[in-house]
């Protein structure tokens, strides 16, 4: 069996789409059809996204709680997270994302290796769980003495009517530390995405800006948003920032502390890596404090160079621009050397990518740098703007499933509003410098590529069968399904326990990883050497 | 230090409400695992999609194999109005798109809290004609605010028996094996023992050739393994049932006896010499066959090797955590080797555990601590270890944090193992499985000695 395919024998995408959807009962085919498009980068068709998954369909998606606790709050090390609910939800979110963290000393807090749960029992479901939650908070406080405690509600909690916010307020009063709760029950939204929003809201209203006294040090202060330090990505970037002379105040939320969030409103810039999970905080901080934000991308060497340079240009500091250019030149030379070596082996190969809310877009950069083509892609929990660009935001329909996630009313805070930053923004914007920008995935993909939102198991099976891509990128649930076909799958949530893949160093790691995955001999061993030989017949006879 | 905030038992808060680092997880993941051991079956999680995603992920990471399951994908509306519409729609879609023989529906905390009645909904699905001819629905109620993943496993197996086992009135010369939560390799090993003993059998569930399916270049949504519908049906006509594990298999055995009048013998999962002896005896008496010489030879080989190994095990202290059905025979075996299980926890509740542990440990291991159920968690285990250090830790992947912090050799054993590959291929049951388990323990202790002893004590021959 060979995994080398040329693009020439690829099927007609529109015909294939029909064939795939045919399997679905009528109404479902119609529904899926709107989230299953043949791309045209110039006109960018409207895609259906962020709508509920059809019951019974095997989906990649997880729940609101996973987005809130697992993604956004999980990587922060100095907050004690208590999951209020039966045991499972807490168990599965225990150390299962690879957000590395680096407490500066042995004595600094790090609660990431701990899973805390109220382990609700029958009687708590029947009679309510608030009393148990209060006791649990008290016990966590007594045992760990943390600076703050967060409470995460899982599905049963909302239904039995426990008021976690009232409990949080009461215990905050009693214990004198910051305690806040998230109504992030799994059913609140159609995917993890709702949980991101809920997390953003609460961090914004209960944590960001509560410390007005501490002045973070440094001349060029910045927050990084939407970088979760999977496999150490943030560590790579932190080094670049330091070399450029930028002081990273807070990271939302890879390698971060809740302490730094408290004074994170005192920066000059917010950069946004994963637009889907964190754009809310960026926007709210701009409204309230006047801090400008723009989108960056550190996946792909060219994208990294572009993003770093944009940051330096924002600060309008000659020394920083010079240092940044030097950094880029130095690193790009290393990158180029590896590309020169690896690219000839991978040129022309095809990739498919169905994952997350930003990575299915970002990682296309790396494939492009290797001369590979992304022939189909889609997100697991993104919205239309992540596909079509932020310009479509005003036209996105708010349906019943999104309506119940609060949009916070944010007011300008006169006392700390940074009008000088807004002036700077206005000046730079005139000079073709984009803020609050995200073009989305589709304008950057080729005409005729398939764009599929919330892909189902059935759909990905058919894609694999018809296209036999050289590599498929998705998550752990898809990994071994795809590999049974003899096609390698790269996990883009956990990086298959490798990485980092961010920045120049990360790009090199990724090229090498693709070289390994696409040239390994293991897939060639699937068939035994005697597979096509005639069978021996007869009995064992001595000659 | 990774677990830098963990305190010694004597300094820790006496917790009543807070579980820290659980030694259990929730019912549906067990139900999902059990359902994968039935041929042509798609597990279906009735609740929000998060549970299903987590359970598939946990199983996939442990087995490094496809784990297929669907979900009712609840949203706010279903949570308020009940999940019947979601389940009915799921059933139609699954049969149309994924074409399983059986959909095994299990509930989740959410659908249980709402009060969805799976039995009533599945009956409605059948009445509404949503189940094609020759296809089946099985259901199990698996609320996670009761019991643990072990309970879910047990409930799902019982669901299959309830649905399929049937007494035709004509006895069959075969024995039922209700296998308990063990690895696919363990199930395969038990089947090998059955062949040696020349005992015809039906094993339920059987995850071998499902969660260790070969690479063929083709994905098979329903792999070749798993107990078939006709096998399950025939269980009602078997001579007897051998059920291994009080927690995973007892309820199913009782149910089968009540339903089809098939008598059962309950014994331990065959880990260690004595538990395997009891298992062999149970099979022999259930099937009314004598024990063949080949079994004696395997047993003899094991005892011979253990005699050689025993000196290294003597008085070594061990901390163990996991599921009751495996902890009970495992601790018995450790004690037989001369080791001292000083700290044992399981998050799974049930009085049987304490009773058995008491019997195994009280006399031979003075000062041993054990606990199960609420707040019998890994934090407690660790705080005991801090009080009284041990020479070895045995349990699932999460123990690696304690092992590294305290510099203690660590054997990965149980579910889930998230950081190694291969554990699901090598059995630890039966005499041969026990031998490989003993060898793994010994290697760990010796590797530790080699890596840590002072140079003048470093020796070639050990
Ligand atoms: S809600 Fe219940 S079934 Fe779902 S993951 Fe949590 S504990 Fe498990
Ligand atoms: S119970 Fe709800 S919160 Fe917990 S994993 Fe399931 S869907 Fe998510």
mmCIF file of C-alpha atoms in Angstrom, chain B residues 60-208:
data_model
loop_
_atom_site.group_PDB
_atom_site.id
_atom_site.type_symbol
_atom_site.label_atom_id
_atom_site.label_comp_id
_atom_site.label_asym_id
_atom_site.label_seq_id
_atom_site.Cartn_x
_atom_site.Cartn_y
_atom_site.Cartn_z
ATOM 1 C CA UNK B 60 -8.524 5.971 23.161
ATOM 2 C CA UNK B 61 -5.522 7.228 25.081
ATOM 3 C CA UNK B 62 -5.371 4.043 27.097
ATOM 4 C CA UNK B 63 -5.729 1.640 24.172
ATOM 5 C CA UNK B 64 -4.278 3.636 21.281
ATOM 6 C CA UNK B 65 -7.124 2.251 19.208
ATOM 7 C CA UNK B 66 -10.278 3.700 17.634
ATOM 8 C CA UNK B 67 -13.080 4.041 20.175
ATOM 9 C CA UNK B 68 -16.315 4.758 18.393
ATOM 10 C CA UNK B 69 -19.353 6.070 20.237
ATOM 11 C CA UNK B 70 -22.124 8.548 19.575
ATOM 12 C CA UNK B 71 -23.905 11.113 21.710
ATOM 13 C CA UNK B 72 -27.362 12.649 22.059
ATOM 14 C CA UNK B 73 -25.693 16.105 21.979
ATOM 15 C CA UNK B 74 -27.973 17.768 24.518
ATOM 16 C CA UNK B 75 -28.303 21.506 24.540
ATOM 17 C CA UNK B 76 -30.068 23.784 26.955
ATOM 18 C CA UNK B 77 -33.450 22.946 25.444
ATOM 19 C CA UNK B 78 -33.102 19.189 25.854
ATOM 20 C CA UNK B 79 -31.968 19.754 29.401
ATOM 21 C CA UNK B 80 -35.148 21.597 30.197
ATOM 22 C CA UNK B 81 -37.655 19.589 28.194
ATOM 23 C CA UNK B 82 -36.096 16.159 28.541
ATOM 24 C CA UNK B 83 -33.927 14.235 26.151
ATOM 25 C CA UNK B 84 -36.447 11.935 24.534
ATOM 26 C CA UNK B 85 -36.466 13.745 21.205
ATOM 27 C CA UNK B 86 -32.663 13.735 21.111
ATOM 28 C CA UNK B 87 -32.457 10.030 21.777
ATOM 29 C CA UNK B 88 -35.100 9.123 19.233
ATOM 30 C CA UNK B 89 -33.377 11.215 16.618
ATOM 31 C CA UNK B 90 -30.037 9.707 17.552
ATOM 32 C CA UNK B 91 -31.357 6.201 17.122
ATOM 33 C CA UNK B 92 -32.693 6.891 13.618
ATOM 34 C CA UNK B 93 -29.510 8.628 12.580
ATOM 35 C CA UNK B 94 -27.190 5.995 13.953
ATOM 36 C CA UNK B 95 -28.929 3.105 12.253
ATOM 37 C CA UNK B 96 -29.052 5.060 8.991
ATOM 38 C CA UNK B 97 -25.472 6.309 9.007
ATOM 39 C CA UNK B 98 -23.329 3.997 11.103
ATOM 40 C CA UNK B 99 -25.292 0.773 10.678
ATOM 41 C CA UNK B 100 -24.461 -1.088 13.888
ATOM 42 C CA UNK B 101 -26.160 -4.314 14.914
ATOM 43 C CA UNK B 102 -26.774 -2.938 18.378
ATOM 44 C CA UNK B 103 -26.887 0.496 19.904
ATOM 45 C CA UNK B 104 -25.960 0.293 23.573
ATOM 46 C CA UNK B 105 -27.381 3.401 25.201
ATOM 47 C CA UNK B 106 -26.060 4.520 28.556
ATOM 48 C CA UNK B 107 -27.197 7.561 30.470
ATOM 49 C CA UNK B 108 -25.084 10.346 31.962
ATOM 50 C CA UNK B 109 -25.486 12.570 34.983
ATOM 51 C CA UNK B 110 -27.417 15.038 32.927
ATOM 52 C CA UNK B 111 -30.057 12.728 31.497
ATOM 53 C CA UNK B 112 -30.386 11.005 34.870
ATOM 54 C CA UNK B 113 -30.875 14.292 36.683
ATOM 55 C CA UNK B 114 -33.571 15.307 34.229
ATOM 56 C CA UNK B 115 -35.202 11.961 34.828
ATOM 57 C CA UNK B 116 -35.102 10.531 31.299
ATOM 58 C CA UNK B 117 -36.289 6.930 31.419
ATOM 59 C CA UNK B 118 -34.120 5.012 28.971
ATOM 60 C CA UNK B 119 -36.271 1.941 29.063
ATOM 61 C CA UNK B 120 -39.373 3.880 28.179
ATOM 62 C CA UNK B 121 -37.620 5.840 25.420
ATOM 63 C CA UNK B 122 -36.067 2.779 23.830
ATOM 64 C CA UNK B 123 -39.440 1.035 23.923
ATOM 65 C CA UNK B 124 -40.938 4.038 22.214
ATOM 66 C CA UNK B 125 -38.207 3.929 19.568
ATOM 67 C CA UNK B 126 -39.114 0.329 18.831
ATOM 68 C CA UNK B 127 -42.831 1.099 18.802
ATOM 69 C CA UNK B 128 -42.204 4.035 16.444
ATOM 70 C CA UNK B 129 -40.381 1.757 14.037
ATOM 71 C CA UNK B 130 -37.020 3.445 14.469
ATOM 72 C CA UNK B 131 -35.200 0.171 14.936
ATOM 73 C CA UNK B 132 -34.695 -1.730 11.673
ATOM 74 C CA UNK B 133 -35.467 -5.419 11.480
ATOM 75 C CA UNK B 134 -32.801 -7.544 13.151
ATOM 76 C CA UNK B 135 -31.218 -4.588 14.942
ATOM 77 C CA UNK B 136 -31.295 -3.957 18.643
ATOM 78 C CA UNK B 137 -31.271 -1.399 21.400
ATOM 79 C CA UNK B 138 -29.791 -2.110 24.797
ATOM 80 C CA UNK B 139 -29.799 0.330 27.654
ATOM 81 C CA UNK B 140 -28.164 0.841 31.005
ATOM 82 C CA UNK B 141 -28.749 3.511 33.572
ATOM 83 C CA UNK B 142 -25.348 4.870 34.584
ATOM 84 C CA UNK B 143 -25.583 7.988 36.767
ATOM 85 C CA UNK B 144 -22.135 8.988 37.975
ATOM 86 C CA UNK B 145 -23.329 10.300 41.283
ATOM 87 C CA UNK B 146 -23.617 6.658 42.313
ATOM 88 C CA UNK B 147 -20.692 4.241 42.363
ATOM 89 C CA UNK B 148 -17.874 4.658 39.850
ATOM 90 C CA UNK B 149 -16.694 3.605 36.398
ATOM 91 C CA UNK B 150 -16.744 0.055 37.740
ATOM 92 C CA UNK B 151 -20.462 0.351 38.495
ATOM 93 C CA UNK B 152 -21.098 1.562 34.957
ATOM 94 C CA UNK B 153 -19.263 -1.411 33.545
ATOM 95 C CA UNK B 154 -21.323 -3.764 35.662
ATOM 96 C CA UNK B 155 -24.602 -2.057 34.743
ATOM 97 C CA UNK B 156 -23.901 -2.242 31.021
ATOM 98 C CA UNK B 157 -22.975 -5.929 31.103
ATOM 99 C CA UNK B 158 -26.153 -6.592 33.005
ATOM 100 C CA UNK B 159 -28.037 -4.666 30.325
ATOM 101 C CA UNK B 160 -26.765 -7.026 27.629
ATOM 102 C CA UNK B 161 -27.741 -10.058 29.629
ATOM 103 C CA UNK B 162 -31.119 -8.607 30.324
ATOM 104 C CA UNK B 163 -31.674 -7.980 26.636
ATOM 105 C CA UNK B 164 -30.252 -11.059 24.976
ATOM 106 C CA UNK B 165 -29.750 -14.043 27.299
ATOM 107 C CA UNK B 166 -32.586 -16.466 26.811
ATOM 108 C CA UNK B 167 -33.418 -19.834 28.269
ATOM 109 C CA UNK B 168 -34.701 -22.081 25.474
ATOM 110 C CA UNK B 169 -35.076 -24.975 27.850
ATOM 111 C CA UNK B 170 -32.320 -26.842 26.107
ATOM 112 C CA UNK B 171 -29.082 -26.905 28.090
ATOM 113 C CA UNK B 172 -25.866 -26.260 26.229
ATOM 114 C CA UNK B 173 -22.538 -27.784 27.154
ATOM 115 C CA UNK B 174 -20.816 -24.473 27.727
ATOM 116 C CA UNK B 175 -19.848 -22.140 30.538
ATOM 117 C CA UNK B 176 -20.461 -18.403 30.704
ATOM 118 C CA UNK B 177 -17.550 -16.220 31.656
ATOM 119 C CA UNK B 178 -18.411 -12.766 32.865
ATOM 120 C CA UNK B 179 -15.003 -11.323 32.461
ATOM 121 C CA UNK B 180 -14.842 -8.203 34.586
ATOM 122 C CA UNK B 181 -12.897 -5.077 33.710
ATOM 123 C CA UNK B 182 -9.599 -6.440 32.499
ATOM 124 C CA UNK B 183 -7.497 -5.747 29.425
ATOM 125 C CA UNK B 184 -8.203 -7.289 26.009
ATOM 126 C CA UNK B 185 -5.019 -9.295 26.479
ATOM 127 C CA UNK B 186 -6.374 -10.675 29.743
ATOM 128 C CA UNK B 187 -9.581 -11.725 28.051
ATOM 129 C CA UNK B 188 -7.546 -13.451 25.358
ATOM 130 C CA UNK B 189 -5.453 -15.204 28.001
ATOM 131 C CA UNK B 190 -8.530 -16.451 29.798
ATOM 132 C CA UNK B 191 -9.833 -17.821 26.516
ATOM 133 C CA UNK B 192 -6.511 -19.607 26.027
ATOM 134 C CA UNK B 193 -6.916 -21.197 29.447
ATOM 135 C CA UNK B 194 -10.414 -22.309 28.475
ATOM 136 C CA UNK B 195 -8.974 -24.009 25.409
ATOM 137 C CA UNK B 196 -6.366 -25.774 27.490
ATOM 138 C CA UNK B 197 -9.099 -26.929 29.836
ATOM 139 C CA UNK B 198 -11.240 -27.931 26.854
ATOM 140 C CA UNK B 199 -14.181 -25.968 28.181
ATOM 141 C CA UNK B 200 -16.611 -24.506 25.634
ATOM 142 C CA UNK B 201 -17.490 -21.000 26.759
ATOM 143 C CA UNK B 202 -19.135 -17.685 26.010
ATOM 144 C CA UNK B 203 -17.262 -14.683 27.320
ATOM 145 C CA UNK B 204 -19.065 -11.396 27.938
ATOM 146 C CA UNK B 205 -17.786 -8.848 27.283
ATOM 147 C CA UNK B 206 -14.777 -9.645 25.163
ATOM 148 C CA UNK B 207 -12.714 -6.693 24.023
ATOM 149 C CA UNK B 208 -9.938 -8.755 22.467
#
